[in-house]
CSV table of C-alpha atoms in Angstrom, one decimal:
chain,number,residue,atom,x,y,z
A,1,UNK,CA,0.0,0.0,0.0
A,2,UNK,CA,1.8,2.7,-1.0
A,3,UNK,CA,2.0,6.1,1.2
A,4,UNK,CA,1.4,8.6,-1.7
A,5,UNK,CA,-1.9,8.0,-2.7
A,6,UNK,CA,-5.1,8.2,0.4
A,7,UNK,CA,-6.1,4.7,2.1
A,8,UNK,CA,-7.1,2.2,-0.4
A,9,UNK,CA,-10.9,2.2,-0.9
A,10,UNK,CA,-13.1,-1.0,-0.2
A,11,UNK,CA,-12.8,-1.4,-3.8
A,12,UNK,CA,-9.4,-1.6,-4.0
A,13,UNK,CA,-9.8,-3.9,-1.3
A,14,UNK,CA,-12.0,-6.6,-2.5
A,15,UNK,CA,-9.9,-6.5,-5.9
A,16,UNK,CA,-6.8,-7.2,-4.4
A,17,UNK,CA,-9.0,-10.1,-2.7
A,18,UNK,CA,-10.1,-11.2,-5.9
A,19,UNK,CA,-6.2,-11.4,-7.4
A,20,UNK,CA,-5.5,-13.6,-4.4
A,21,UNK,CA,-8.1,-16.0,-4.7
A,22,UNK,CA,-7.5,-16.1,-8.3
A,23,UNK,CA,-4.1,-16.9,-7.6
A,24,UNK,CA,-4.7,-19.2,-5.2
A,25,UNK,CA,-6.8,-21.2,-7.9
A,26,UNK,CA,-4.0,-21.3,-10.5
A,27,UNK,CA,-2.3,-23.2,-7.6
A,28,UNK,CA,-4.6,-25.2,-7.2
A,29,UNK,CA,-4.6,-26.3,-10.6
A,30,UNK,CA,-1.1,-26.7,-11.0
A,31,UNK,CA,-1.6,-29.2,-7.9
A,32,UNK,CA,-4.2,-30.8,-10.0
A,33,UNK,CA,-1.5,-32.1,-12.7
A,34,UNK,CA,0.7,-33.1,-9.8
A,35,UNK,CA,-2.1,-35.2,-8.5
A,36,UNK,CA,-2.5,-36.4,-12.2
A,37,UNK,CA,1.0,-37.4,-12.3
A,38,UNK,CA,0.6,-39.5,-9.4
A,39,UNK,CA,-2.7,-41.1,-11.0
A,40,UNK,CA,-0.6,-41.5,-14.3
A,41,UNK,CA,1.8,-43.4,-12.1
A,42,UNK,CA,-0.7,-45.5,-10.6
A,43,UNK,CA,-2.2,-46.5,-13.3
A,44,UNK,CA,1.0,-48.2,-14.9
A,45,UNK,CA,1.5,-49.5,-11.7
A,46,UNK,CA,-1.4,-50.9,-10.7
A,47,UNK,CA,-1.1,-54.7,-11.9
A,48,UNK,CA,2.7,-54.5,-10.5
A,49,UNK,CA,2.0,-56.6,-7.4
A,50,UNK,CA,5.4,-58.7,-7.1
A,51,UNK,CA,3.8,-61.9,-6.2
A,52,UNK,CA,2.2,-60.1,-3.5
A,53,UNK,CA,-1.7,-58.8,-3.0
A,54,UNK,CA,-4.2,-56.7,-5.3
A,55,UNK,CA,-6.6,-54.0,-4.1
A,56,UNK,CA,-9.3,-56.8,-4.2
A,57,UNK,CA,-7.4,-58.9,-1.6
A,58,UNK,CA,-6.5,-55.6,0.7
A,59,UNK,CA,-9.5,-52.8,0.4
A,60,UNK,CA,-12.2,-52.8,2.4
A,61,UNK,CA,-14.5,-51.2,0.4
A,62,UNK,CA,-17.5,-50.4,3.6
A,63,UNK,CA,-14.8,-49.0,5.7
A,64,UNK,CA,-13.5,-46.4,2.3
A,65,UNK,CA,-17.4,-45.9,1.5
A,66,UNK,CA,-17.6,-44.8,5.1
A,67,UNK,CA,-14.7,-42.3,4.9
A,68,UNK,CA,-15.5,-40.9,1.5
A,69,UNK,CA,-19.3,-40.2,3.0
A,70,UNK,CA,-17.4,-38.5,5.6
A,71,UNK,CA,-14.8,-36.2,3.6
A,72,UNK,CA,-17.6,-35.1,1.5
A,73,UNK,CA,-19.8,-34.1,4.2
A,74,UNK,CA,-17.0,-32.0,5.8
A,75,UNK,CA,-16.5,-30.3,2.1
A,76,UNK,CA,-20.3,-29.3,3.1
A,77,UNK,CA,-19.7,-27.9,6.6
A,78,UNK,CA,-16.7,-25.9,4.9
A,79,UNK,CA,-19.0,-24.9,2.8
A,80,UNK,CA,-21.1,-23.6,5.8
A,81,UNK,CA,-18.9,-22.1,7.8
A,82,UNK,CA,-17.7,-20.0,4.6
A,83,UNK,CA,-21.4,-19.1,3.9
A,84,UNK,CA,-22.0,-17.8,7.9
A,85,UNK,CA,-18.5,-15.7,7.3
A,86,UNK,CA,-20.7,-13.9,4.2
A,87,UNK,CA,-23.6,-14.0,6.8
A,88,UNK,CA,-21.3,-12.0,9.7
A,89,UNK,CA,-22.0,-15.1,12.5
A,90,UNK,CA,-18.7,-16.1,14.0
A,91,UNK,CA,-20.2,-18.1,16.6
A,92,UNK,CA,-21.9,-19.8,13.1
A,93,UNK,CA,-18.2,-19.8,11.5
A,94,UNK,CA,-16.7,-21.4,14.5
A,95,UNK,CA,-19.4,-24.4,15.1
A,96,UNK,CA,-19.0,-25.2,11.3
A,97,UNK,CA,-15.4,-25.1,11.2
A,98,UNK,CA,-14.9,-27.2,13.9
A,99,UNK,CA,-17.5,-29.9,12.9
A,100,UNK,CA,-15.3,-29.5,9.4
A,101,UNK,CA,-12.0,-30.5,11.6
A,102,UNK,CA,-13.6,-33.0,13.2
A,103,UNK,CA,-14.6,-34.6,9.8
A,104,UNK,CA,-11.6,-34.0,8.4
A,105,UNK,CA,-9.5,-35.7,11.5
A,106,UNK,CA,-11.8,-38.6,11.4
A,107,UNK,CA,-11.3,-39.0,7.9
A,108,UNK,CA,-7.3,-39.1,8.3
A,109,UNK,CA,-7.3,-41.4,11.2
A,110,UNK,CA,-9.6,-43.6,9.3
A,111,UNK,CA,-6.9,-43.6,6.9
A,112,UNK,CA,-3.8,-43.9,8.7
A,113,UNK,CA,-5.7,-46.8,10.2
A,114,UNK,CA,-6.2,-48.2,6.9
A,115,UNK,CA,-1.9,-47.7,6.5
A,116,UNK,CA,-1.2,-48.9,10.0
A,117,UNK,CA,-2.6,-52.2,8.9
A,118,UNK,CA,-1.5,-53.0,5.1
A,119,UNK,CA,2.0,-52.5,6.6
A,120,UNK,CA,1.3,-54.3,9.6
A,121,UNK,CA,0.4,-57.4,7.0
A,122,UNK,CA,3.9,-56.9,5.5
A,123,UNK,CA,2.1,-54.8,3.0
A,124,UNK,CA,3.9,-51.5,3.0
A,125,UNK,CA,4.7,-49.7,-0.1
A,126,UNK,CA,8.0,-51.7,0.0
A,127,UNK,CA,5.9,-55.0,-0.7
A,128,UNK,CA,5.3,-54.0,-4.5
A,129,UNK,CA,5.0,-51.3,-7.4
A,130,UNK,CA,1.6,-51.2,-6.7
A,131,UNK,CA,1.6,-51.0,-3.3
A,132,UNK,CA,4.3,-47.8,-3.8
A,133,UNK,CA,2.1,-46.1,-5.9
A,134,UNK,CA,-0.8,-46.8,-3.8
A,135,UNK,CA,0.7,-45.6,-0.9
A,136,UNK,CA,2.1,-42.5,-3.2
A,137,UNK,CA,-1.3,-41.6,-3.9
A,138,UNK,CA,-3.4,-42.0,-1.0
A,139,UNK,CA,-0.3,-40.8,1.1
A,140,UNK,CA,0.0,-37.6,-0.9
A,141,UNK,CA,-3.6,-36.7,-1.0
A,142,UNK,CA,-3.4,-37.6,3.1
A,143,UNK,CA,-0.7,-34.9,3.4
A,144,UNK,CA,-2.4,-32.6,2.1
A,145,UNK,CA,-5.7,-32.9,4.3
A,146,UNK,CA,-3.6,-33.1,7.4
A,147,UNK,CA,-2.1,-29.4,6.0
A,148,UNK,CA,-5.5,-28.0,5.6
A,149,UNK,CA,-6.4,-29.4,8.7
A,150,UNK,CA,-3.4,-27.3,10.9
A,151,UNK,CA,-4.3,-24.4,8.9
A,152,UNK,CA,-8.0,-24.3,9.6
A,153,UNK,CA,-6.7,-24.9,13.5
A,154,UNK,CA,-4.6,-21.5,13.0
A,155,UNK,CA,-7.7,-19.6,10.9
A,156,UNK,CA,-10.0,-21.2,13.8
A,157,UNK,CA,-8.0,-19.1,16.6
A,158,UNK,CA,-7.9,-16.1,14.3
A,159,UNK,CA,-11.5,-16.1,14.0
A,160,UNK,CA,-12.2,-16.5,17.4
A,161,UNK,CA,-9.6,-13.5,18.6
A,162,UNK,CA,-9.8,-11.4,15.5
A,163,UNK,CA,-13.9,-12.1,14.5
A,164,UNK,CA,-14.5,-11.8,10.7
A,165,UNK,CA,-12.3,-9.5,9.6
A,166,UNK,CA,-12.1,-8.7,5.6
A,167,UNK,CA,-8.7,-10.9,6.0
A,168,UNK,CA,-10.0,-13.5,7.8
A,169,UNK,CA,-13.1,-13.3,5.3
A,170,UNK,CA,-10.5,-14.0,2.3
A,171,UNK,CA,-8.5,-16.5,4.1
A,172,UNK,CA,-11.9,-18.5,4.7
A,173,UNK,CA,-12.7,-18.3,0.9
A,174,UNK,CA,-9.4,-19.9,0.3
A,175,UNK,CA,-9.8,-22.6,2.6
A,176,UNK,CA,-12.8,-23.5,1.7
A,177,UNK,CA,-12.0,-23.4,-2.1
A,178,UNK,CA,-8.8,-25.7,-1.0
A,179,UNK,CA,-10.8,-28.2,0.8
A,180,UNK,CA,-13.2,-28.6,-2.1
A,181,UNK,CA,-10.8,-29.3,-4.4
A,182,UNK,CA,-9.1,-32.3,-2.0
A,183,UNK,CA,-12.6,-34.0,-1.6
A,184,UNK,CA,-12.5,-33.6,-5.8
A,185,UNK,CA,-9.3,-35.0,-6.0
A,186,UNK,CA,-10.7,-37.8,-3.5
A,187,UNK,CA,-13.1,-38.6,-5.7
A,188,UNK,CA,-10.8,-39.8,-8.4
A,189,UNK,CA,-8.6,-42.1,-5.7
A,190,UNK,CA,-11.5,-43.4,-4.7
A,191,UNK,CA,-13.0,-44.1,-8.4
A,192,UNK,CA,-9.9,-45.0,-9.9
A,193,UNK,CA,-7.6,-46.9,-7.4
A,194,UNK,CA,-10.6,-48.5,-4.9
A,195,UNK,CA,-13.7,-48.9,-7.1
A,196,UNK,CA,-12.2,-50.3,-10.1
A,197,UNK,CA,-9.4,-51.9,-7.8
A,198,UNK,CA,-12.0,-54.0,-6.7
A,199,UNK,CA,-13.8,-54.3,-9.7
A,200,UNK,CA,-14.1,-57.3,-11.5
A,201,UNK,CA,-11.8,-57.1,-15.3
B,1,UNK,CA,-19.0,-5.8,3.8
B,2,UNK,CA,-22.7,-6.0,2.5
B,3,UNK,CA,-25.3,-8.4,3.7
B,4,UNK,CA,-27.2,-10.0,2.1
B,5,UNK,CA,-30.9,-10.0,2.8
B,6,UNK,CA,-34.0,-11.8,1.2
B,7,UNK,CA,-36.6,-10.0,-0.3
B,8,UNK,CA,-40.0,-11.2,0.4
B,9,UNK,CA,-41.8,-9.1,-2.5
B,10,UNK,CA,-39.1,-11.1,-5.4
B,11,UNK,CA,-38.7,-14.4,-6.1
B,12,UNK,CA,-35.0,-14.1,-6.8
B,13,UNK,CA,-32.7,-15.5,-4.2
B,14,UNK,CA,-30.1,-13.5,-2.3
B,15,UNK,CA,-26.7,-14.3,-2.7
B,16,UNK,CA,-26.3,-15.9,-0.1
B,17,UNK,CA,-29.4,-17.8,-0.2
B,18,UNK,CA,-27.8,-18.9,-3.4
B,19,UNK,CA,-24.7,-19.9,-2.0
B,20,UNK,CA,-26.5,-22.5,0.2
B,21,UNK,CA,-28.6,-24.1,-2.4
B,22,UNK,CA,-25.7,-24.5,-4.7
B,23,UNK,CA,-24.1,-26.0,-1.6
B,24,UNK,CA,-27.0,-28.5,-0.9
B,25,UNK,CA,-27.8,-29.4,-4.1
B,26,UNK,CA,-23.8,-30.0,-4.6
B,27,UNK,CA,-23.9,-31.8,-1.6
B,28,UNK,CA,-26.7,-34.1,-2.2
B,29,UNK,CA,-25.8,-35.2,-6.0
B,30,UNK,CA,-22.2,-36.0,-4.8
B,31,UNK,CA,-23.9,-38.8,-2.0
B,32,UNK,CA,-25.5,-39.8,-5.2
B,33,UNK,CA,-23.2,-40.1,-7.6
B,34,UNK,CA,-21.0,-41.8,-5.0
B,35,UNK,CA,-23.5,-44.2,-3.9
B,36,UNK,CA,-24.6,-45.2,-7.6
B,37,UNK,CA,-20.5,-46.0,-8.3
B,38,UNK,CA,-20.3,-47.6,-5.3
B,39,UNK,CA,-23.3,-49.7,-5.5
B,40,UNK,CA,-22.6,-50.6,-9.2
B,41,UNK,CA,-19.3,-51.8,-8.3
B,42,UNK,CA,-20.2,-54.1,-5.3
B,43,UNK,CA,-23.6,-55.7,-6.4
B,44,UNK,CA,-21.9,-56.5,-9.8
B,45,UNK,CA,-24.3,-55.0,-11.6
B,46,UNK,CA,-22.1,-54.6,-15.4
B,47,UNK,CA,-20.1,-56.8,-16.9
B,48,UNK,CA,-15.9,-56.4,-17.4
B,49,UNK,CA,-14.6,-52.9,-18.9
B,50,UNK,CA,-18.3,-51.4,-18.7
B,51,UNK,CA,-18.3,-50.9,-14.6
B,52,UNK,CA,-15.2,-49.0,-15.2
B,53,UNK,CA,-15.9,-47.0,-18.0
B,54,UNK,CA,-19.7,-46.5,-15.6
B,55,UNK,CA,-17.7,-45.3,-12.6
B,56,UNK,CA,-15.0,-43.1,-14.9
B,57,UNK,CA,-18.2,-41.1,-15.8
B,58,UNK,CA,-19.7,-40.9,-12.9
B,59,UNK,CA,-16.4,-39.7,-11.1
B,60,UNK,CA,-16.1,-36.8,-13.9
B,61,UNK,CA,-20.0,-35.9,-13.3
B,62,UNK,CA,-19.4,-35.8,-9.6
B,63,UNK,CA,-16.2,-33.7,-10.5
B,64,UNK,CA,-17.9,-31.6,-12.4
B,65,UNK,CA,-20.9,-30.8,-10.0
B,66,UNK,CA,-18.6,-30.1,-7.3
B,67,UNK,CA,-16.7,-27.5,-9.4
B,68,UNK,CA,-20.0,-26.5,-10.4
B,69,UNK,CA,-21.7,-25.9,-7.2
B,70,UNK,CA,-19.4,-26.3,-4.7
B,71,UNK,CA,-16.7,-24.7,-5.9
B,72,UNK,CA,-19.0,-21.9,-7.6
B,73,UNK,CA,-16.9,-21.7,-11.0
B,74,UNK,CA,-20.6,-21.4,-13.0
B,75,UNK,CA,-21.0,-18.2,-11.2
B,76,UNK,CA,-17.9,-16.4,-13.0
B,77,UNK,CA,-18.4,-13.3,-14.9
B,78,UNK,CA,-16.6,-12.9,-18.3
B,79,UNK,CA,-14.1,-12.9,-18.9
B,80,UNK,CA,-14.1,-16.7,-17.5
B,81,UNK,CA,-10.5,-17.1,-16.6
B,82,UNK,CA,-10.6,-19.5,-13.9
B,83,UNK,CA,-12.5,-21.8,-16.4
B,84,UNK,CA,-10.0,-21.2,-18.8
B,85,UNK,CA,-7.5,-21.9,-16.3
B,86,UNK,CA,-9.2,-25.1,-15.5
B,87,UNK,CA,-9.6,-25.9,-19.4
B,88,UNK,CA,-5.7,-26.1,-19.7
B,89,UNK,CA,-5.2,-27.6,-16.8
B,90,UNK,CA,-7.4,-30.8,-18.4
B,91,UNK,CA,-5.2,-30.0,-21.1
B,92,UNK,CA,-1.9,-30.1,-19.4
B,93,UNK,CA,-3.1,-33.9,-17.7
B,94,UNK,CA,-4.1,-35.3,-21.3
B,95,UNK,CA,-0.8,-34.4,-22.3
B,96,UNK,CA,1.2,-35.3,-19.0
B,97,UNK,CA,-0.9,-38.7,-17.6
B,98,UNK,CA,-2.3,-39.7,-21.3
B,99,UNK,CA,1.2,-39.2,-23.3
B,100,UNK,CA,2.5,-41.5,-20.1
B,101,UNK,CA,0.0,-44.3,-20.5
B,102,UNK,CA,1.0,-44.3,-24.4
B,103,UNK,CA,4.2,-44.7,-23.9
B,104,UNK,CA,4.2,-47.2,-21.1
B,105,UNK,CA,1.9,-49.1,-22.9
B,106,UNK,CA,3.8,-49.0,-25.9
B,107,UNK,CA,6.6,-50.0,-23.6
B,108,UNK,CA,5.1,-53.0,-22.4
B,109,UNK,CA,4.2,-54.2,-26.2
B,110,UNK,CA,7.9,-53.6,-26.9
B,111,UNK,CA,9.4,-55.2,-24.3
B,112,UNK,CA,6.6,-58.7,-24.4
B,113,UNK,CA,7.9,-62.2,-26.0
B,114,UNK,CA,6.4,-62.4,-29.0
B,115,UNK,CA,7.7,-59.1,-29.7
B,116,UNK,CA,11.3,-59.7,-28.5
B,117,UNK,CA,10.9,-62.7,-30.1
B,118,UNK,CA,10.1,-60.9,-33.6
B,119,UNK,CA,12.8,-58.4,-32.9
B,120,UNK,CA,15.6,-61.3,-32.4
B,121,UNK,CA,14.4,-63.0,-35.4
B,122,UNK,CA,14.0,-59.8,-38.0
B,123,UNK,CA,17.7,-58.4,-36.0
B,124,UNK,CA,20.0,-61.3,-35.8
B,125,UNK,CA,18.4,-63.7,-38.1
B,126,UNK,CA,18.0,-66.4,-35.3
């Protein structure tokens, strides 16, 4: 903000809001080809099991059902609390987000659980190629929810001690738009490595 | 920051009225969507290649209705950019995941018996 001109006006404001969520989606769609990287590598992968197990012999398909029900429904709550921050309700903001990082921490347990016991069974991503690029997959798309989840922890206090200010606003917006593309790139893992995994070709 | 208010007298929704229903009704045709796949793939219910190509679509519908509604990329003003963005980022993947599928399946021809077999043969002479 420079010191020559007055204060910047509120429409100044809410365009340089509107570069930064633009820019924030142009990451997010360069993270898109990494993901699709990952898929690509997956994919050639996915019959390389060494001798060793297939997703049909290692999945269990109720227990991912249950935790894809459960990531999408926290997309929803995200999408709530975002919707009470247009609305002016913190206290709104707060229940929402929190029921989002519940979610979101059930979700990653669910799945660490799911890790814990493939390698447990001897099934780590060291067993196969398949089992690597499972593990590359899921693992990377885990990382990235347990990133969101510490930074909706940090947004969390700032909306509690700073209420909805126009850069807590923004950095809402962002979140949410962040989480919404993870349960989108969910989708896909779910589609493409556990449904058709398990699938009978 | 404005509020948004309903007006009783209009039947046009606020925005943020709008911004809920696009949520619910993103909401609810992603359970869908995920439950059809799901269901398809577990009851057996299409033969070989045609329960994957099913779920491949369904995943892309569900993709797009989350962008669509969830995501709230219908709602852009011209000049679309983040649509464009999105359109070469599709682009980029085709390039980047379906270029790699060619060429490791072209790899994996290469490299099988009968082929090695041919190569020795048309090669060496054996």
């Amino acid at each position: 903000m420079s010191q020559a001109t007055s204060h910047p006006t509120q429409q100044e404001h809410a365009k340089a809001d509107e570069k930064t969520l633009f820019g924030f989606w142009v990451y997010l769609m360069t993270d898109c080809v990494l993901f699709a990287s990952l898929f690509a590598t997956y994919a050639v992968l996915r019959n390389n099991t060494y001798g060793g197990p297939d997703g049909a012999e290692l999945f269990n398909m109720p227990f991912v059902l249950v935790e894809t029900i459960i990531l999408l429904v926290s997309s929803f709550t995200s999408g709530l609390a975002y919707y009470w921050s247009k609305r002016g309700s913190v206290t709104q903001v707060v229940v929402w987000s929190v029921a989002t990082f519940l979610l979101g921490s059930l979700f990653l347990a669910m799945e660490l659980h799911e890790f814990r016991h493939l390698v447990a069974e001897g099934n780590s991503w060291q067993r196969s190629g398949f089992l690597t690029a499972f593990f590359t997959l899921v693992g990377t798309h885990g990382v990235h929810i347990l990133v969101g989840l510490i930074w909706l922890v940090v947004l969390l206090r700032q909306v509690i001690r700073r209420r909805l200010t126009r850069h807590v606003q923004r950095r809402l917006a962002l979140f949410s738009m962040y989480w919404h593309f993870l349960d989108v790139v969910w989708i896909f893992i779910f589609t493409i490595v556990y449904l058709i995994g398990v699938a009978n070709v | 920051m404005s509020k948004s208010k309903s007006t009783s007298s209009s039947t046009r929704l606020s925005e943020t009225q709008e911004l809920l229903l696009s949520y619910t009704i993103g909401f609810v045709l992603s359970i869908l969507l995920t439950g059809i796949a799901y269901i398809a793939v577990m009851e057996n219910l299409l033969r070989g290649w045609g329960v994957v190509y099913f779920v491949m679509v369904l995943a892309l519908l569900q993709a797009i209705v989350q962008i669509t509604f969830l995501l709230g990329l219908g709602k852009e003003t011209k000049p679309r950019i983040k649509t464009g963005i999105l359109a070469f980022m599709i682009l980029v993947v085709f390039i980047i995941g379906g270029g790699s599928l060619w060429i490791m399946h072209n790899l994996n021809y290469r490299m099988s018996m009968p082929q090695m077999e041919h190569y020795m043969e048309e090669q060496v002479g054996l």
